[in-house]
XYZ file of C-alpha atoms in Angstrom:
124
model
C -152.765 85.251 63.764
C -151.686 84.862 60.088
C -150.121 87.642 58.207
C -149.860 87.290 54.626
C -147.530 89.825 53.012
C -145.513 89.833 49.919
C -147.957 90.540 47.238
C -148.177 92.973 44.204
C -148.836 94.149 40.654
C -145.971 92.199 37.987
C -145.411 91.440 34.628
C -146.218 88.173 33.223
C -142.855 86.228 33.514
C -141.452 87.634 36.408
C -141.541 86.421 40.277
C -142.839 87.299 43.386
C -142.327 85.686 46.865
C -145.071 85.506 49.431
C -144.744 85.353 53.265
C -147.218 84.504 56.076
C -146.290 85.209 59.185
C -148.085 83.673 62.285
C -148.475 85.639 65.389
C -149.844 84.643 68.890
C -149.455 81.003 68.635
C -147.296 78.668 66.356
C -148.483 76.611 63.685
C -144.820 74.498 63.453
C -146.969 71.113 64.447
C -149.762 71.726 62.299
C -150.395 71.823 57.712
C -150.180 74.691 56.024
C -151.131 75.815 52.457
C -152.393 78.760 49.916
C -154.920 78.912 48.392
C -156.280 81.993 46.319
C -159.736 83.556 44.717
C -159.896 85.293 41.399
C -162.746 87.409 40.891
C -166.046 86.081 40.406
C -164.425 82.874 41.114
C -164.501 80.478 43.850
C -161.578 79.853 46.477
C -159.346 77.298 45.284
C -155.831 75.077 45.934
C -152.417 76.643 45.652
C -150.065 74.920 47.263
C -149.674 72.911 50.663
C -147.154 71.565 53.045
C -146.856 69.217 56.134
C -146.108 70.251 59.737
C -142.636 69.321 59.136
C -142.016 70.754 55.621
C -141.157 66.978 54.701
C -144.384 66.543 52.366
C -145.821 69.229 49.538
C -148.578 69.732 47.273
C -149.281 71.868 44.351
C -152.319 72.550 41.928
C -151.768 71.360 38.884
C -151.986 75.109 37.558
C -148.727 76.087 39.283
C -146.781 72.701 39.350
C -143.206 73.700 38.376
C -143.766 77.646 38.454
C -144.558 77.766 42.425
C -142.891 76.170 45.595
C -144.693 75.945 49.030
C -141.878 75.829 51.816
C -142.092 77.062 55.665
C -139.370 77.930 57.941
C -140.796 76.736 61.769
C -137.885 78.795 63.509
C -139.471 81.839 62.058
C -143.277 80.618 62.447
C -143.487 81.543 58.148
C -144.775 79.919 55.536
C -143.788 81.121 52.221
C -145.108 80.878 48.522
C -142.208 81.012 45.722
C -143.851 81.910 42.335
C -141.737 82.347 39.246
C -143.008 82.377 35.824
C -146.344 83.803 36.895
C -148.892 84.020 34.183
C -152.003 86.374 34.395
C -154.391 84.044 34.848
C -152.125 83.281 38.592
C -153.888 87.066 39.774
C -156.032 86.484 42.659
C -155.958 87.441 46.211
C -153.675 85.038 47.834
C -154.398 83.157 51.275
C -152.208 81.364 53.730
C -153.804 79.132 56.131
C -152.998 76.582 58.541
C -155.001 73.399 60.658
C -155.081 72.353 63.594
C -157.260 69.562 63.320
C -155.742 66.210 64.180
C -154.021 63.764 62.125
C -153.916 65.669 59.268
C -150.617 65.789 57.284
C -151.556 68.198 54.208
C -154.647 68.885 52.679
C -156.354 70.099 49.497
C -159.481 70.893 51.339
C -160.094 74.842 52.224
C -162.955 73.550 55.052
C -159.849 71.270 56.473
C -158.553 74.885 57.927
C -159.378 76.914 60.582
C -157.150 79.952 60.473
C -156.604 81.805 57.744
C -154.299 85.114 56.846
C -156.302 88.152 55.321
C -154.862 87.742 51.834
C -152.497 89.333 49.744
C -153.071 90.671 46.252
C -151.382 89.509 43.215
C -151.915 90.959 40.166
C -150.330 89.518 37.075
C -150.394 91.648 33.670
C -149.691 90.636 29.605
C-alpha cells in the first residue's frame, strides 16, 4: 500500500527526490516518515512528518541537506535530499501509522505499514 520510488546511483553533491505513493487506503490522517538501512547496519531515522504536514523531524545526519514534506491530495510523501554524501547510501523506506494519537515519531516499531524501499547509492 506504500510505493517508494525515486531512488538511484549519484554523485556525492548532487540531489535526488524520493516519492511514496500510497495505494488502497489513505494515510492523509495518519504520521509519516523515512527511515533507511545501510548494509550491515541497523534500520534507522530519516525524516518524519505529522498527518497534516504542520510538524517535521529530521536525523541529525541529514538536518539541512534533506526535507520530509507530503502532499495529502496526492496520498505522497516525499523525501528532498540535496547535498547527499556517501555515507546517506542505504535502501530508503517510507512508512506511515495508524496508531492513535500519535503526531510524528522517531520510533520504526511506532509503524505499521511500510513501502518496499528504494535504493540510494551515493559515490566519492
Amino acid at each position: 500500500q506504500l510505493q517508494a520510488s525515486g531512488g538511484g546511483s549519484v554523485q556525492a553533491g548532487d540531489s535526488l527526490t524520493l516519492s511514496c505513493a500510497a495505494s488502497g487506503r489513505p494515510f492523509g490522517n495518519n504520521a509519516m516518515g523515512w527511515f533507511r538501512q545501510a548494509p550491515e547496519k541497523e534500520r534507522e531515522f530519516v525524516a518524519a512528518v505529522s498527518w497534516n504536514g504542520g510538524s517535521t523531524s529530521h536525523a541529525d545526519s541529514v538536518r539541512g541537506r534533506f526535507t520530509i514534506s507530503r502532499d495529502n491530495a496526492k496520498n505522497t510523501l516525499y523525501l528532498q535530499m540535496n547535498s547527499l554524501k556517501p555515507e546517506d547510501t542505504a535502501v530508503y523506506y517510507c512508512a506511515a501509522t495508524t496508531s492513535r494519537g500519535i503526531w510524528l515519531s522517531t520510533r520504526p516499531n511506532l509503524y505499521n505499514y511500510w513501502g518496499q524501499g528504494t535504493l540510494v547509492t551515493v559515490s566519492s
